[in-house]
CSV table of C-alpha atoms in Angstrom, one decimal:
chain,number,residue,atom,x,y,z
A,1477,UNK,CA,-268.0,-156.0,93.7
A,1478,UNK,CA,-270.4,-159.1,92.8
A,1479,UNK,CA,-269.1,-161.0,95.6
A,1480,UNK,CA,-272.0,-162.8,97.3
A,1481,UNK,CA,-274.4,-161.1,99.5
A,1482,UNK,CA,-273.8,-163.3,102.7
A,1483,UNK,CA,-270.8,-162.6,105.1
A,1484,UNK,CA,-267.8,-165.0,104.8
A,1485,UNK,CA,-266.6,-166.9,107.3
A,1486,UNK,CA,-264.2,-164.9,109.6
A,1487,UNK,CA,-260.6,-166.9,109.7
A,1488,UNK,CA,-259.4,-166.7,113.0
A,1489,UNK,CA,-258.1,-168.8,115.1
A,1490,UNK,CA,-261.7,-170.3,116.3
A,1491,UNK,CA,-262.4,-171.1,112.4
A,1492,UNK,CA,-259.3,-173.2,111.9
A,1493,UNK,CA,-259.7,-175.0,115.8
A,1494,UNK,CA,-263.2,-176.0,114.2
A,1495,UNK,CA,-261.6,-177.1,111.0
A,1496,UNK,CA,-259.0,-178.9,112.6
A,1497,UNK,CA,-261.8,-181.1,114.9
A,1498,UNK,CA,-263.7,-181.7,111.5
A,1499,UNK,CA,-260.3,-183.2,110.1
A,1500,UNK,CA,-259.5,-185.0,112.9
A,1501,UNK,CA,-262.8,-186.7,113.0
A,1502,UNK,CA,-262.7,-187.1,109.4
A,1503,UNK,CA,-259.2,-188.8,109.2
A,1504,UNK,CA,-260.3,-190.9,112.2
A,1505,UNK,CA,-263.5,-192.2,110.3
A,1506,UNK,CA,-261.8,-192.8,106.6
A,1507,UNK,CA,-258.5,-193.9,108.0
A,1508,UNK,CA,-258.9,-197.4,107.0
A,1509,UNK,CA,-259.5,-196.6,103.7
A,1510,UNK,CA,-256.7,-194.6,103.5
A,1511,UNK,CA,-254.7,-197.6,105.0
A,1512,UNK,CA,-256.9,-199.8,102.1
A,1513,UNK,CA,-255.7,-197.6,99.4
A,1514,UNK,CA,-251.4,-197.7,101.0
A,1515,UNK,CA,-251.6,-201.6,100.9
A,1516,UNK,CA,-250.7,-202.1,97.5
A,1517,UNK,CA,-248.4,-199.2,96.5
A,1518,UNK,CA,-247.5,-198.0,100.2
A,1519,UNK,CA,-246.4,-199.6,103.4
A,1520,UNK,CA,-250.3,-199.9,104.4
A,1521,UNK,CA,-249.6,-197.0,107.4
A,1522,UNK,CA,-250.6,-193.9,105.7
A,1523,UNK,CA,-254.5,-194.2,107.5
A,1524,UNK,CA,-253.4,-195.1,111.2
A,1525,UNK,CA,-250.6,-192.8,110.8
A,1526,UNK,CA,-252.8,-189.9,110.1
A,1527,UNK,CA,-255.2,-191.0,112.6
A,1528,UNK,CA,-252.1,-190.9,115.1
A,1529,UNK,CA,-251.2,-186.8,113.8
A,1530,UNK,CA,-254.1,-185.5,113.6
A,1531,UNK,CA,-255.3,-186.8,117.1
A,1532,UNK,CA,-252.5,-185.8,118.9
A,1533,UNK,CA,-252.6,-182.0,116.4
A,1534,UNK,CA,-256.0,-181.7,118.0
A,1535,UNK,CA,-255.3,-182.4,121.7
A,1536,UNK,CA,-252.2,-180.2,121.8
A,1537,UNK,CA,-254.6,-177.5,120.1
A,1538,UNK,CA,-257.4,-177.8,122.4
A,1539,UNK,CA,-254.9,-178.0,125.2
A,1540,UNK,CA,-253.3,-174.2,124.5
A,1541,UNK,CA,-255.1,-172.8,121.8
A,1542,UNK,CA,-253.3,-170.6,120.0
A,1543,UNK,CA,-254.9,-167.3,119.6
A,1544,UNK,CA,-254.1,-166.1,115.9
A,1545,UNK,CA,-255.0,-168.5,112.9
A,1546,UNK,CA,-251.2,-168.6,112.0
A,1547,UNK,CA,-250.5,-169.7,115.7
A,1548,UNK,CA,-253.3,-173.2,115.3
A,1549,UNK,CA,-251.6,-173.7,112.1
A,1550,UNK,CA,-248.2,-173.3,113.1
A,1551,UNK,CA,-248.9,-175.6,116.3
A,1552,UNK,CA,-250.6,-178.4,114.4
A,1553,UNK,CA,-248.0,-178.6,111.6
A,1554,UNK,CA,-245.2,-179.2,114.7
A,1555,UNK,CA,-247.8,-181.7,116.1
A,1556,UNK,CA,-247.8,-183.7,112.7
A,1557,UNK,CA,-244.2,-183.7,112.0
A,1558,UNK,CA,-243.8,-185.4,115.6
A,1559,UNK,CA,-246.2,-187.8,115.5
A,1560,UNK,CA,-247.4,-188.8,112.2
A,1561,UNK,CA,-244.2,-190.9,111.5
A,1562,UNK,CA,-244.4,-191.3,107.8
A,1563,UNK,CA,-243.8,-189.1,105.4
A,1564,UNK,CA,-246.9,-187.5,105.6
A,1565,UNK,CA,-246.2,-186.2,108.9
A,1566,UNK,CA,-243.1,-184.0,107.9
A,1567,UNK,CA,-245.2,-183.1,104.3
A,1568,UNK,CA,-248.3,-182.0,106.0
A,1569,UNK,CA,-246.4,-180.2,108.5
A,1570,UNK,CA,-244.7,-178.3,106.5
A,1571,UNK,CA,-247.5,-177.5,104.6
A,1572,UNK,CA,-249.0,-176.2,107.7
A,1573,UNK,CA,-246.0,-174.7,109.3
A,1574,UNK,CA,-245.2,-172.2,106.0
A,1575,UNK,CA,-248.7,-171.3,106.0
A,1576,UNK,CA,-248.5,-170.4,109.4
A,1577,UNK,CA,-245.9,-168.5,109.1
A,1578,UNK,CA,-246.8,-166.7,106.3
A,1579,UNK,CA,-250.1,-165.5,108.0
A,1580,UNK,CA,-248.1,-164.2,110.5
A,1581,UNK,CA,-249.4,-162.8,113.4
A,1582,UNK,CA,-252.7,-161.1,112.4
A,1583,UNK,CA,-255.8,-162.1,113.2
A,1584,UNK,CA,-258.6,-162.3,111.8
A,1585,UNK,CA,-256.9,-163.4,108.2
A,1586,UNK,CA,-258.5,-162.1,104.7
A,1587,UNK,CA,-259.5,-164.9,102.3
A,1588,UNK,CA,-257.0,-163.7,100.5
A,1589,UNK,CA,-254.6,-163.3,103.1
A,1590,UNK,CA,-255.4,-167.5,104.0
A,1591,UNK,CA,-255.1,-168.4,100.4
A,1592,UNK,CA,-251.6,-166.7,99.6
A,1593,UNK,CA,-250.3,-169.0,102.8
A,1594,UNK,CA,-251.6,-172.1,101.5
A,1595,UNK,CA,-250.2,-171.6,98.5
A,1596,UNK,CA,-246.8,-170.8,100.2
A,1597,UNK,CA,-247.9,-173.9,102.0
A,1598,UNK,CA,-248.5,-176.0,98.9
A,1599,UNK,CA,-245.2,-174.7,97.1
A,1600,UNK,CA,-242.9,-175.5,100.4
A,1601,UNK,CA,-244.4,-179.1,99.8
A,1602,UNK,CA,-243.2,-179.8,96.8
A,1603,UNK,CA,-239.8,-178.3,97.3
A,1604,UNK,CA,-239.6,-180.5,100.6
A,1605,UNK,CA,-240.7,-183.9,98.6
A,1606,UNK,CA,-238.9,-182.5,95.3
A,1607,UNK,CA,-242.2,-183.8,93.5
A,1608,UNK,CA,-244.2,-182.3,91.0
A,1609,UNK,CA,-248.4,-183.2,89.4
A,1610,UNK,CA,-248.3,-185.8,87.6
A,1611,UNK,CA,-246.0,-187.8,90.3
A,1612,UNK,CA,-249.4,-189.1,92.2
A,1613,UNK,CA,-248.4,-187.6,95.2
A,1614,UNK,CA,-250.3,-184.9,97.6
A,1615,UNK,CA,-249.7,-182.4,95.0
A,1616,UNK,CA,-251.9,-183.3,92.9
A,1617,UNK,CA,-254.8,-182.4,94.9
A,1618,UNK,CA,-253.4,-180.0,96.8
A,1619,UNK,CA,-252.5,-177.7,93.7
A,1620,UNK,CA,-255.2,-178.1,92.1
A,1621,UNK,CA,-257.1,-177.0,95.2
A,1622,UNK,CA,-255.5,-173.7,95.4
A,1623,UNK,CA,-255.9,-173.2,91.9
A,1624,UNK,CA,-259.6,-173.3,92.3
A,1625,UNK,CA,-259.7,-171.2,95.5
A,1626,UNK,CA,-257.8,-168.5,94.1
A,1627,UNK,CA,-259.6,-168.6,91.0
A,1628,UNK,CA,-262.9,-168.4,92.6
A,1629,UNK,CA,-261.6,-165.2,95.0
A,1630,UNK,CA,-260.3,-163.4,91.7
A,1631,UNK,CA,-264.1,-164.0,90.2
A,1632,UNK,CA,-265.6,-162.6,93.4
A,1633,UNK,CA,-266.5,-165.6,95.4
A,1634,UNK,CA,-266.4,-165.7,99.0
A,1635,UNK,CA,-264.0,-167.7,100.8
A,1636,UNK,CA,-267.1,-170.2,101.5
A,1637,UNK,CA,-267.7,-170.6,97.7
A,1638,UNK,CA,-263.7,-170.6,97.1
A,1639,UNK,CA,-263.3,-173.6,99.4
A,1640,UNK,CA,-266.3,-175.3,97.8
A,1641,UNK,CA,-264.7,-174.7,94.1
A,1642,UNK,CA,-261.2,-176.0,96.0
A,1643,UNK,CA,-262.9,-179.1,97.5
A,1644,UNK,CA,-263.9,-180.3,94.1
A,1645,UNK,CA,-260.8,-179.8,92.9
A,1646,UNK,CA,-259.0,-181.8,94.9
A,1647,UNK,CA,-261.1,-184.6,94.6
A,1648,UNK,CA,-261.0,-184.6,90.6
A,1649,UNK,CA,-257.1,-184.4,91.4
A,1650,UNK,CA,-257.1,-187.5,93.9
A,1651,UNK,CA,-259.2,-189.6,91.5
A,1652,UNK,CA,-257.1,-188.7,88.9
A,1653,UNK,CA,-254.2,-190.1,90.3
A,1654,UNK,CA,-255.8,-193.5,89.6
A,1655,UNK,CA,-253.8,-194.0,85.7
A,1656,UNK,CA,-250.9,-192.2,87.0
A,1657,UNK,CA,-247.5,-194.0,87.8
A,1658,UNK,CA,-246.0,-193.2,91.0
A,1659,UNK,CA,-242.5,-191.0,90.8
A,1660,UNK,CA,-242.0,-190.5,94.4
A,1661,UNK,CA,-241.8,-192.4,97.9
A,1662,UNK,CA,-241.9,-196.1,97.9
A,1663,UNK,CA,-244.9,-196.6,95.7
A,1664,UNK,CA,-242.5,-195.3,93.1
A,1665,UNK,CA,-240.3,-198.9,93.5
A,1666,UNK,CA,-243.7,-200.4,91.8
A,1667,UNK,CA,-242.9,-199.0,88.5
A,1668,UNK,CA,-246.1,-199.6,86.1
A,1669,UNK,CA,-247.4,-202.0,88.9
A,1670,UNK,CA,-248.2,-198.4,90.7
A,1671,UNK,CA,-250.5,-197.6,88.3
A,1672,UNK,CA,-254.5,-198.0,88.4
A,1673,UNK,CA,-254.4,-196.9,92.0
A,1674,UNK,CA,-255.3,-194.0,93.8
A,1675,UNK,CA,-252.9,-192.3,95.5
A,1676,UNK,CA,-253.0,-192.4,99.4
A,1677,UNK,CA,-251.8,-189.0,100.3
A,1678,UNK,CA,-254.0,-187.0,97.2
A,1679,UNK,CA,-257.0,-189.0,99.1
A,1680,UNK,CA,-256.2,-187.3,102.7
A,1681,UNK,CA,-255.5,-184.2,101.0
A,1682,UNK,CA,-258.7,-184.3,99.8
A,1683,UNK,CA,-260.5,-184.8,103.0
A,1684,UNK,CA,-258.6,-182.4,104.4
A,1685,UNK,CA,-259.9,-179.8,102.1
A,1686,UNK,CA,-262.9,-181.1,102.2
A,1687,UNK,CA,-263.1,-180.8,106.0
A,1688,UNK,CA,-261.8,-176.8,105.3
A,1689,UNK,CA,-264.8,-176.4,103.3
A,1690,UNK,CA,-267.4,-177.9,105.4
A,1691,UNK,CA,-266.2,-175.7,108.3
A,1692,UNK,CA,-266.6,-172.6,106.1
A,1693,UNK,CA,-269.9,-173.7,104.9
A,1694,UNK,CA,-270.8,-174.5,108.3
A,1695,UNK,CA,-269.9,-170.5,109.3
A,1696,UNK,CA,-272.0,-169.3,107.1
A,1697,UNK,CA,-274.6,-171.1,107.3
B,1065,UNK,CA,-214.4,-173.2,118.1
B,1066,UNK,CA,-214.7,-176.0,120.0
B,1067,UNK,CA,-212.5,-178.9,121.2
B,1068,UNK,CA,-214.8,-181.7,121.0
B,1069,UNK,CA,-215.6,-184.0,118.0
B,1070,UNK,CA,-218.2,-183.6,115.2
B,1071,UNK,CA,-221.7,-185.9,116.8
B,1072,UNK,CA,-223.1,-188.1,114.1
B,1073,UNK,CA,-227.0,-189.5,114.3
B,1074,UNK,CA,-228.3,-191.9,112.4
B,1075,UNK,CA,-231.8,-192.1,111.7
B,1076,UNK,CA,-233.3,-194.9,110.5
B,1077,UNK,CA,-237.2,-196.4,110.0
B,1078,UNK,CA,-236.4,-199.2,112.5
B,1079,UNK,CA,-234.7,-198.5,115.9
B,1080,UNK,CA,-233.0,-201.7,115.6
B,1081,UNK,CA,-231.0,-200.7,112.1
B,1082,UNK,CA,-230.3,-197.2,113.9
B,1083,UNK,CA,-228.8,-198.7,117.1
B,1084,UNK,CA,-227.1,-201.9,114.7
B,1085,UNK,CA,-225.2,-199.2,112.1
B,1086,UNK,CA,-224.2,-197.1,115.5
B,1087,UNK,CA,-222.4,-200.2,117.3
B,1088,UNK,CA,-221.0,-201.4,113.1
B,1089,UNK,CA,-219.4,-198.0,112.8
B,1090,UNK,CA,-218.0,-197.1,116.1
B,1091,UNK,CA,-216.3,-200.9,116.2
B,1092,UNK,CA,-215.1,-200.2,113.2
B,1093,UNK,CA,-213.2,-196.5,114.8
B,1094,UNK,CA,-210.7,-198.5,116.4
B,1095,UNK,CA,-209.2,-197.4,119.9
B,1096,UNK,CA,-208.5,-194.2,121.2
B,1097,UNK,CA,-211.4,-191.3,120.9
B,1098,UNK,CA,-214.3,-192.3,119.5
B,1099,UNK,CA,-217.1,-190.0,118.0
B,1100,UNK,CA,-220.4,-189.8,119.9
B,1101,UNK,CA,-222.9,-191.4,118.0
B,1102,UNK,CA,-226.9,-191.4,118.9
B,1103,UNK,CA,-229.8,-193.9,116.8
B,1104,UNK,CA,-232.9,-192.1,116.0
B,1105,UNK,CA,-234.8,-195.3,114.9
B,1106,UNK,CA,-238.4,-195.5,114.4
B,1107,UNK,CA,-241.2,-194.2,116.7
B,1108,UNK,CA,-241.3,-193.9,120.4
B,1109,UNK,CA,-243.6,-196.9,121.2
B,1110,UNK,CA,-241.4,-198.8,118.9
B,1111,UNK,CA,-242.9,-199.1,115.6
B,1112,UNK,CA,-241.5,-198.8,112.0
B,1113,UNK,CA,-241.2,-194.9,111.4
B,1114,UNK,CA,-239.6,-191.4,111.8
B,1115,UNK,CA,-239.7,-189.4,115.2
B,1116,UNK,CA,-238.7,-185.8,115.2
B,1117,UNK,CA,-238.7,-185.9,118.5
B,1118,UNK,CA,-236.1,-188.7,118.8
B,1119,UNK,CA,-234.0,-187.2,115.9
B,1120,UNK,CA,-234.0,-183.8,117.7
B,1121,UNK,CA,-232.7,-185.5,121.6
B,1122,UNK,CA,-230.1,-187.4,119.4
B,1123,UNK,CA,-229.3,-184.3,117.7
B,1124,UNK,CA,-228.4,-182.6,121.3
B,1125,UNK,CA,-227.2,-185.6,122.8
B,1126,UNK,CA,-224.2,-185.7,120.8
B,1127,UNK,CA,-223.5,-182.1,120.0
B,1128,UNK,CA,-220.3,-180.9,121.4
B,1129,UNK,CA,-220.1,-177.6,119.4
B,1130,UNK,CA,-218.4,-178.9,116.3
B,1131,UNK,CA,-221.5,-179.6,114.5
B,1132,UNK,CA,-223.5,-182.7,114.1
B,1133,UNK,CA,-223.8,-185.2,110.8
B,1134,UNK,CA,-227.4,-186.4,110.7
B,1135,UNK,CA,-227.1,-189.9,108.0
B,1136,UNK,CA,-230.7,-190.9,107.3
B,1137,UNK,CA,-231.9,-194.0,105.3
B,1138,UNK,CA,-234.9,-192.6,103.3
B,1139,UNK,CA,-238.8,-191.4,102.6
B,1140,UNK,CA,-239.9,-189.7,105.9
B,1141,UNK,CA,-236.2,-190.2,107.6
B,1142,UNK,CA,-234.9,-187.8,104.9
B,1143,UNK,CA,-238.4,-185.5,104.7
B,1144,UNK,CA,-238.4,-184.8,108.7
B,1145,UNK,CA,-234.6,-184.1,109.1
B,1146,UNK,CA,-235.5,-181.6,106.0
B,1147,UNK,CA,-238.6,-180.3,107.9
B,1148,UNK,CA,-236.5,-179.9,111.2
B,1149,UNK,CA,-233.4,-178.0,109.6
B,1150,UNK,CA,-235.8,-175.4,107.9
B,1151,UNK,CA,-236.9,-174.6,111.7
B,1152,UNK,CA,-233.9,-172.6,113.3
B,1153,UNK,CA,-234.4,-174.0,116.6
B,1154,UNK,CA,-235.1,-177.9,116.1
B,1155,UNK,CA,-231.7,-179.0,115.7
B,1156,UNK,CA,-228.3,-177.8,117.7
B,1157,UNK,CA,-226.5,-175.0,115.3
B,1158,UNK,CA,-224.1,-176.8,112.8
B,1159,UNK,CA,-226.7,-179.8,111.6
B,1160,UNK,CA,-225.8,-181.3,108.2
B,1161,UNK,CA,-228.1,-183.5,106.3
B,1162,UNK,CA,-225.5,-186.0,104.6
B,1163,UNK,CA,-226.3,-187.7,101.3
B,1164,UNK,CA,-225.1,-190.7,101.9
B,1165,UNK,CA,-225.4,-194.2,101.9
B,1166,UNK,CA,-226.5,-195.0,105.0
B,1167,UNK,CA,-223.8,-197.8,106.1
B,1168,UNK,CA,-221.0,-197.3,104.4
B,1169,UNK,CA,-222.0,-193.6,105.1
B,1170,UNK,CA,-221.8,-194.2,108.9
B,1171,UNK,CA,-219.1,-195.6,109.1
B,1172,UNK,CA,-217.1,-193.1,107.2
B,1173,UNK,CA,-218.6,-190.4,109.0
B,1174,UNK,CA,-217.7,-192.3,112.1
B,1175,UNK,CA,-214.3,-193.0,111.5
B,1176,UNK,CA,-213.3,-189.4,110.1
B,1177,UNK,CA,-214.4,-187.6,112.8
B,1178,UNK,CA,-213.0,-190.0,115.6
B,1179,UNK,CA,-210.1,-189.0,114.3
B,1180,UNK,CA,-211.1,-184.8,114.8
B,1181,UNK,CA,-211.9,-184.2,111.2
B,1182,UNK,CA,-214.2,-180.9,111.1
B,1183,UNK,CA,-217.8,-181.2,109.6
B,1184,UNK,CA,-217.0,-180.3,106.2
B,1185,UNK,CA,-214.7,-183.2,106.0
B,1186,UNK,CA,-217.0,-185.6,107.6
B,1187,UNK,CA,-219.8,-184.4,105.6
B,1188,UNK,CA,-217.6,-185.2,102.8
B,1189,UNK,CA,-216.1,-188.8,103.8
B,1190,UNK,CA,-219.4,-189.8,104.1
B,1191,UNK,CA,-220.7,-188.6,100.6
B,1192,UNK,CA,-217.8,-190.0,99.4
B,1193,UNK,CA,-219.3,-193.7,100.1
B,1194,UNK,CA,-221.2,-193.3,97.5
B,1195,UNK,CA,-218.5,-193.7,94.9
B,1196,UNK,CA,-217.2,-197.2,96.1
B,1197,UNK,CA,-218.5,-199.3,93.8
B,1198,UNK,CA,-219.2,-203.1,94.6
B,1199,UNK,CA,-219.1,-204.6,91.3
């Protein structure tokens, strides 16, 4: 084993509760630039929309907190679906809700016990939204993402390093949804006029892993 | 089975469509029994959107035990029903997405099981919208 010397962060249900307050705070501070970047090719919602979920995923979680990591996920994915009210809401929360389920009810999770259910996750996203990379939707940084995590936790990496790897990943994925024309939702009505744009929901995917990887830095630190 | 008539909710990103394509395709029923039919229009506090919550008290609202026909006009209207009906308990038993046109859809929907079609047939009155073509 070359797998770095420090302990990873233990995934339990603490770990994602703290990951969930850094993405709530995170969507809360960014989501008028994610509103900025729905104007043209969205309905200029997707920011105060996920301000709306991931406020109200938080509360209910810090109301009853679940006590296995599958349980927060599980809870915060219903929360979305009920409250985001775009599209992003029954995406994410799916997203959230398979990986939930797929970590069952163990606790704590292995890295790569976490990283098999966000893949499961990832892949019930695009069956949901029937989109694909390259569409310039959420997929392209979430796949990515996971790519670069698992990749990283083949190599040896800690989940902490993994999540680092993952958070680049899906930022080179949302910024490279900038030449891409849009294939699904309503930014796809644009044609060609979609293009040089970055796409809203591969931008909040990003922070969202980004937030995941701050959290686990934050553990081991 | 069950005597009562297949419920039929129509979810739309503005209440006002929902309720508007409700009161369109039960006038258009004609006398005698008449299918329940909920809206599931936009967000509780009344702006542009999808609720699952709405959706899912529609859902019960007008489930007599012959199923329910969920018509849905599109983006996160279509993604949350989807979402819901891969939960088992979200929706009453006997939920069907239709792919349909979301007018003529309703109305087809409406009228066919007014008249005590099963789901299967109103599932497939109201796909069959799509074919009537305009021009």
């Amino acid at each position: 084993m070359n797998a770095s010397t420090a302990p990873g962060p233990v995934i339990d249900a603490d770990f994602l509760r703290r990951w969930l307050a850094t993405a709530a705070a995170v969507v809360d501070r960014e989501a008028d630039r994610l509103t900025e970047l729905d104007s043209p090719i969205g309905d200029a919602d997707h920011g105060s929309n996920m301000r709306r979920g991931f406020t109200a995923a938080h509360a209910a979680v810090e109301l009853e907190p679940p006590q296995t990591p599958g349980g927060v996920l599980t809870l915060v994915g219903s929360q979305l679906i009920s409250t985001v009210g775009g599209a992003a809401g029954p995406l994410y929360g799916t997203l959230l809700r398979r990986a939930g389920k797929a970590l069952g009810d163990g606790t704590p999770a292995t890295p790569e016990e976490f990283r098999d259910a966000l893949r499961t996750g990832v892949e019930a996203v695009g069956k949901l939204g029937g989109a694909v990379p390259g569409d310039k939707t959420m997929l392209d940084a979430l796949v990515p993402a996971v790519e670069a995590l698992s990749f990283a936790l083949d190599a040896g990496a800690g989940l902490a390093d993994g999540l680092a790897a993952a958070r680049i990943a899906a930022d080179e994925g949302a910024a490279a949804t900038v030449p891409l024309q849009a294939r699904k939702g309503r930014a796809s009505y644009l044609g060609p006029r979609s293009i040089g744009h970055q796409d809203p929901g591969a931008t909040s995917a990003a922070l969202l892993v980004a937030a995941l990887a701050d959290t686990a830095a934050e553990a081991v630190a | 089975m069950s005597d009562g008539l297949v419920g039929i909710v129509l979810v739309s990103h503005s209440a006002a469509v929902a309720e508007a394509v409700g009161l369109l395709a039960t006038g258009l029923a004609g006398g005698g029994a008449v299918a329940r039919v909920a809206p599931a229009g936009g967000t509780p506090d009344g702006e542009l959107g999808t609720s699952s919550d709405l959706i899912a008290a529609a859902a019960h609202s007008v489930d007599q035990g012959a199923g329910v026909a969920v018509l849905v006009d599109l983006g996160s209207a279509v993604l949350t029903v989807k979402a819901m009906l891969a939960e088992e308990d979200e929706l009453p038993p006997d939920t069907r997405l239709v792919d349909a046109p979301f007018v003529e859809g309703a109305v087809a929907a409406v009228v066919t099981a007014s008249a005590g079609a099963d789901l299967a047939a109103v599932v497939a009155a109201a796909e069959e919208a799509y074919t009537y073509r305009k021009v």
